[in-house]
Amino acid sequence: MRVGFAGTPEFAAVALQALLEAGFTVPLVLTQPDRPAGRGMKLSPSPVKQLALSRGIAVSQPRSLRLDGRWPEEAACGREALEAAGCDVLVVAAYGLILPAWVLTHPRLGCLNIHASLLPRWRGAAPIHRAIEAGDERTGIAIMQMDEGLDTGAVITAETQPIGPQDTTASLHDRLAAQGGRLIVSVLQRAAQGQPLAAQPQPAQGVCYAHKIEKGEAHIDWRLPADQLERRVRAFDPFPGASFACRGEVVKVWQARVLPGVGAEPGTVVQAEAGTVVVACGSGALALETVQRPGGRRMPVQAWLHALEQGGAALRGECLTGA
């Protein structure tokens, strides 16, 4: 079986690696154009492109695949590459481009998407983040037969994954990436043996949309309940990082613990001694445990508190604001 692959970030690279290790022939990889990254903002290839090139796989990077869109010449090059590859199926994982109808129907078995949620919950761009933020106790991987809707296709198979009370987007991402790679290999092995890929339409109930994470969401609003803020701290790790302003600095919070209410104005530091910083919230309070100052590394909150105390004024009683 000839398996085309479309994906961009590390989540997709894990799936591509699984396909290659399982022995599938991958004649073509589609991935996003190189993007500026790092302090020097140099153009950097995606994790999927790096893996593909290391394995000698042809790579195509059109900015669009819509033949009637803004970049028709690039779309035409993408179509030429797909036609030349002769793929039986196109596996899609966090590609980042909308696939037009001609792509969806081009391979013999269509396009199969590795989606990091239990569809129809959390369709869209940020299913891992939103599941943690919402307090879901479980999520999973769905292998979907793609159609022209946004994550609306019929589901071939799905497998759950528990969300632990300490899970961050980073930790859950890694487990789901491995799970997605294993599931897509299983599905394609069945297809290679001639077994039909029976798919079930998604139910109409329970649809949620996982909006893309915006930097502005990371600003901590201390008027919100402490348990909601704690989930956001974990959901926004590693990006964009929940943050607040303190003495002219933007401080990121990477780990926090929920405490009972303390009867103070939201944002007020009610405890700042013995290596503990507790901040009042709309309901309950947050005990900050791991933070990061601008340009620095993650540190225990006691190290941050010690640095502030060396500056003179005590932190207790101050009112923190969103960054």
XYZ file of C-alpha atoms in Angstrom:
323
model
C 0.000 0.000 0.000
C 1.260 3.452 -0.958
C 0.473 5.907 1.848
C 0.647 9.642 1.260
C 1.043 11.754 4.380
C -0.018 15.321 5.210
C 1.047 16.837 8.530
C 3.218 19.483 10.104
C 4.027 19.457 13.877
C 5.559 16.869 16.192
C 2.169 15.191 16.732
C 2.120 14.361 13.013
C 5.793 13.368 12.895
C 5.121 10.658 15.487
C 2.430 9.175 13.238
C 4.677 9.335 10.169
C 7.427 7.553 12.090
C 4.959 4.825 13.106
C 3.910 4.287 9.487
C 7.516 4.003 8.344
C 8.428 1.601 11.147
C 5.426 -0.545 10.205
C 6.864 -0.899 6.704
C 4.402 1.196 4.707
C 5.663 2.853 1.538
C 5.327 6.639 1.857
C 6.046 8.207 -1.554
C 5.030 11.782 -0.681
C 4.710 14.093 2.294
C 2.696 17.315 2.283
C 3.595 19.799 4.995
C 3.323 23.518 5.760
C 5.936 25.899 4.300
C 9.001 26.582 6.450
C 8.307 29.181 9.169
C 10.524 31.688 11.010
C 11.502 30.327 14.416
C 13.925 31.000 17.274
C 15.512 34.257 18.325
C 17.057 34.752 14.901
C 13.686 34.070 13.231
C 15.341 31.900 10.595
C 13.186 29.773 8.344
C 12.850 26.334 9.921
C 11.364 23.147 8.459
C 8.507 21.441 10.245
C 9.165 18.266 12.266
C 7.385 16.288 9.541
C 9.596 17.752 6.810
C 12.731 17.017 8.803
C 11.708 13.375 9.232
C 10.678 13.003 5.594
C 13.957 14.401 4.274
C 15.953 12.165 6.609
C 14.181 9.156 5.073
C 14.503 10.343 1.464
C 10.783 11.023 1.002
C 9.603 13.617 -1.521
C 8.161 16.737 0.161
C 5.661 19.263 -1.212
C 4.886 22.506 0.676
C 2.099 24.440 -1.054
C 0.541 27.325 0.848
C -2.838 26.155 -0.420
C -4.344 23.190 -2.225
C -7.295 25.148 -3.600
C -6.939 25.380 -7.364
C -9.237 28.429 -7.418
C -7.651 30.072 -4.365
C -4.966 32.636 -3.665
C -2.020 30.466 -4.758
C -3.319 28.418 -7.729
C 0.170 27.675 -9.049
C 1.249 26.159 -5.731
C -1.989 24.185 -5.550
C -1.373 22.874 -9.059
C 2.128 21.762 -8.018
C 0.624 19.974 -5.030
C -1.861 18.213 -7.279
C 0.893 17.182 -9.672
C 2.895 15.763 -6.766
C -0.098 13.768 -5.484
C -0.883 12.395 -8.907
C 2.731 11.369 -9.440
C 2.884 9.657 -6.027
C 0.047 7.263 -6.870
C -1.172 7.049 -3.266
C -3.807 4.520 -2.238
C -4.665 6.642 0.801
C -3.692 10.002 2.279
C -3.162 10.071 6.046
C -3.702 13.537 7.546
C -2.531 14.637 11.015
C -2.477 18.282 12.132
C -1.680 19.425 8.601
C -3.024 22.960 8.965
C -4.558 23.355 5.495
C -8.146 22.761 4.408
C -8.336 19.898 1.922
C -10.571 20.661 -1.078
C -12.813 18.046 -2.672
C -10.290 17.036 -5.312
C -7.804 15.977 -2.614
C -10.416 14.118 -0.543
C -11.494 11.979 -3.491
C -8.126 11.533 -5.225
C -6.706 8.477 -3.356
C -8.469 5.141 -3.804
C -9.261 4.940 -0.060
C -9.738 8.664 0.420
C -8.182 10.676 3.248
C -7.954 9.423 6.836
C -7.501 11.920 9.648
C -5.860 11.267 13.025
C -7.824 13.525 15.376
C -6.921 14.044 19.038
C -10.380 13.848 20.579
C -13.366 11.550 20.865
C -15.459 13.041 18.081
C -17.823 14.816 17.939
C -16.417 16.415 21.093
C -13.712 18.972 20.361
C -13.735 19.360 16.636
C -11.270 22.008 15.517
C -7.732 23.238 16.014
C -6.988 22.759 19.740
C -8.730 19.613 21.040
C -6.029 18.699 23.582
C -5.921 22.161 25.174
C -9.694 22.516 25.322
C -10.266 19.079 26.848
C -7.949 19.928 29.762
C -9.350 23.439 30.128
C -12.912 22.089 30.293
C -12.024 19.561 32.972
C -12.769 16.490 30.834
C -11.819 13.249 32.542
C -11.042 11.493 29.273
C -10.237 12.155 25.656
C -8.705 9.952 22.968
C -7.921 9.430 19.304
C -10.425 9.119 16.487
C -9.471 7.879 13.011
C -11.900 9.629 10.687
C -12.786 9.292 6.998
C -12.497 12.921 5.974
C -15.248 14.841 4.198
C -15.577 18.519 3.290
C -16.779 19.539 6.771
C -14.598 20.541 9.713
C -13.885 17.235 11.478
C -17.362 16.001 10.564
C -16.432 12.757 8.787
C -17.477 9.257 9.796
C -15.301 7.584 12.446
C -13.531 4.329 11.559
C -12.181 3.648 15.035
C -11.644 5.485 18.322
C -9.787 4.764 21.539
C -9.996 6.600 24.845
C -7.202 8.142 26.895
C -7.683 9.260 30.536
C -6.809 12.817 31.512
C -5.028 12.845 34.859
C -5.261 15.662 37.438
C -1.630 16.619 36.726
C -1.777 16.345 32.934
C -0.650 19.294 30.856
C -1.135 19.762 27.142
C 2.500 18.660 26.734
C 2.124 15.375 28.626
C -1.257 14.508 27.104
C -0.004 15.440 23.618
C 2.810 12.907 23.819
C 0.509 10.051 24.856
C -2.069 10.900 22.208
C 0.578 11.207 19.488
C 1.834 7.691 20.229
C -1.730 6.409 20.411
C -2.587 8.016 17.071
C 0.408 6.440 15.380
C -0.521 3.004 16.691
C -4.182 3.313 15.652
C -3.515 4.508 12.105
C -1.063 1.649 11.569
C -3.712 -0.811 12.765
C -6.351 0.653 10.435
C -4.062 0.603 7.404
C -2.883 -2.927 8.111
C -6.514 -4.051 7.990
C -7.028 -2.136 4.749
C -3.894 -3.683 3.240
C -5.382 -7.127 3.959
C -8.493 -6.179 2.010
C -10.758 -5.611 5.008
C -13.341 -2.852 4.478
C -12.895 0.333 6.517
C -16.384 0.505 7.998
C -17.087 3.974 9.410
C -19.873 5.223 11.660
C -21.358 8.719 11.203
C -20.776 11.029 14.140
C -23.768 11.629 16.419
C -25.456 15.001 16.152
C -25.346 15.483 19.929
C -22.289 16.478 21.944
C -20.554 18.614 19.331
C -17.970 21.041 20.744
C -15.626 23.327 18.822
C -12.007 23.614 19.986
C -11.074 27.163 19.020
C -7.440 27.928 18.286
C -5.506 29.073 21.373
C -4.879 32.826 21.331
C -2.097 34.480 23.308
C -4.571 36.798 25.001
C -6.279 33.848 26.688
C -3.168 33.271 28.778
C -3.717 36.418 30.861
C -4.933 35.249 34.250
C -8.241 36.750 35.320
C -8.186 36.265 39.084
C -11.955 36.819 39.233
C -12.437 33.334 37.777
C -12.753 30.269 40.040
C -9.457 28.797 41.202
C -10.182 25.351 39.750
C -10.807 26.869 36.311
C -7.555 28.832 36.477
C -5.614 25.744 37.555
C -6.938 23.869 34.521
C -5.900 26.755 32.286
C -2.400 26.664 33.733
C -2.132 23.037 32.635
C -3.955 23.564 29.319
C -1.619 26.404 28.300
C 1.561 24.435 29.017
C 3.733 24.653 26.918
C 1.976 27.421 24.921
C 1.198 30.213 25.551
C 1.675 29.844 29.317
C -0.755 31.345 31.863
C 0.633 34.690 33.059
C 0.111 37.643 35.384
C 1.840 40.968 36.008
C 3.856 41.624 39.152
C 6.049 44.679 39.762
C 6.424 45.476 36.103
C 7.192 41.904 35.025
C 5.127 39.309 33.219
C 5.355 36.108 35.246
C 4.217 32.768 33.843
C 2.677 30.089 36.036
C 3.457 26.489 35.103
C 2.135 24.694 38.152
C -0.460 25.644 40.762
C -2.663 24.021 43.382
C -6.266 24.830 44.316
C -6.990 25.860 47.914
C -10.213 26.817 49.732
C -11.453 30.394 49.610
C -9.709 33.036 51.693
C -12.211 35.931 51.689
C -10.005 38.460 49.918
C -10.271 40.521 46.744
C -9.418 38.404 43.671
C -5.759 38.822 42.732
C -4.669 39.641 46.289
C -1.588 37.808 47.563
C -2.830 36.455 50.897
C 0.254 34.428 51.760
C 3.868 34.977 50.737
C 6.185 33.348 53.230
C 7.923 30.033 53.879
C 8.271 29.498 50.150
C 4.507 29.715 49.535
C 2.551 32.215 47.436
C -1.240 32.027 47.654
C -3.479 34.279 45.540
C -7.192 34.849 46.093
C -9.494 34.019 43.167
C -13.171 34.586 42.371
C -13.828 31.444 44.382
C -11.096 29.535 46.144
C -7.407 30.410 45.900
C -4.352 29.327 43.940
C -1.090 28.278 45.539
C 1.577 29.014 42.941
C 4.202 26.268 42.752
C 6.286 26.753 39.577
C 6.769 30.108 37.832
C 8.989 31.750 35.225
C 10.330 35.297 35.016
C 11.001 37.017 31.661
C 14.112 35.573 30.018
C 14.540 32.986 32.759
C 13.795 29.344 33.291
C 11.000 27.669 35.202
C 11.690 27.817 38.923
C 10.062 26.795 42.209
C 7.948 29.610 43.583
C 10.158 29.850 46.680
C 13.108 30.897 44.460
C 10.977 33.621 42.873
C 9.743 34.766 46.274
C 13.294 34.886 47.604
C 14.354 37.095 44.680
C 11.469 39.474 45.356
C 12.217 39.643 49.070
C 15.802 40.619 48.284
C 14.334 43.580 46.421
C 12.841 44.920 49.640
C 9.045 45.179 49.794
C 7.019 42.150 50.891
C 4.701 40.560 48.334
C 1.874 39.810 50.734
C -1.060 42.171 50.299
C -0.191 43.135 46.723
C -2.839 42.799 44.045
C -1.705 40.922 40.935
C -3.208 41.623 37.539
C -3.475 39.770 34.237
C -0.322 40.131 32.143
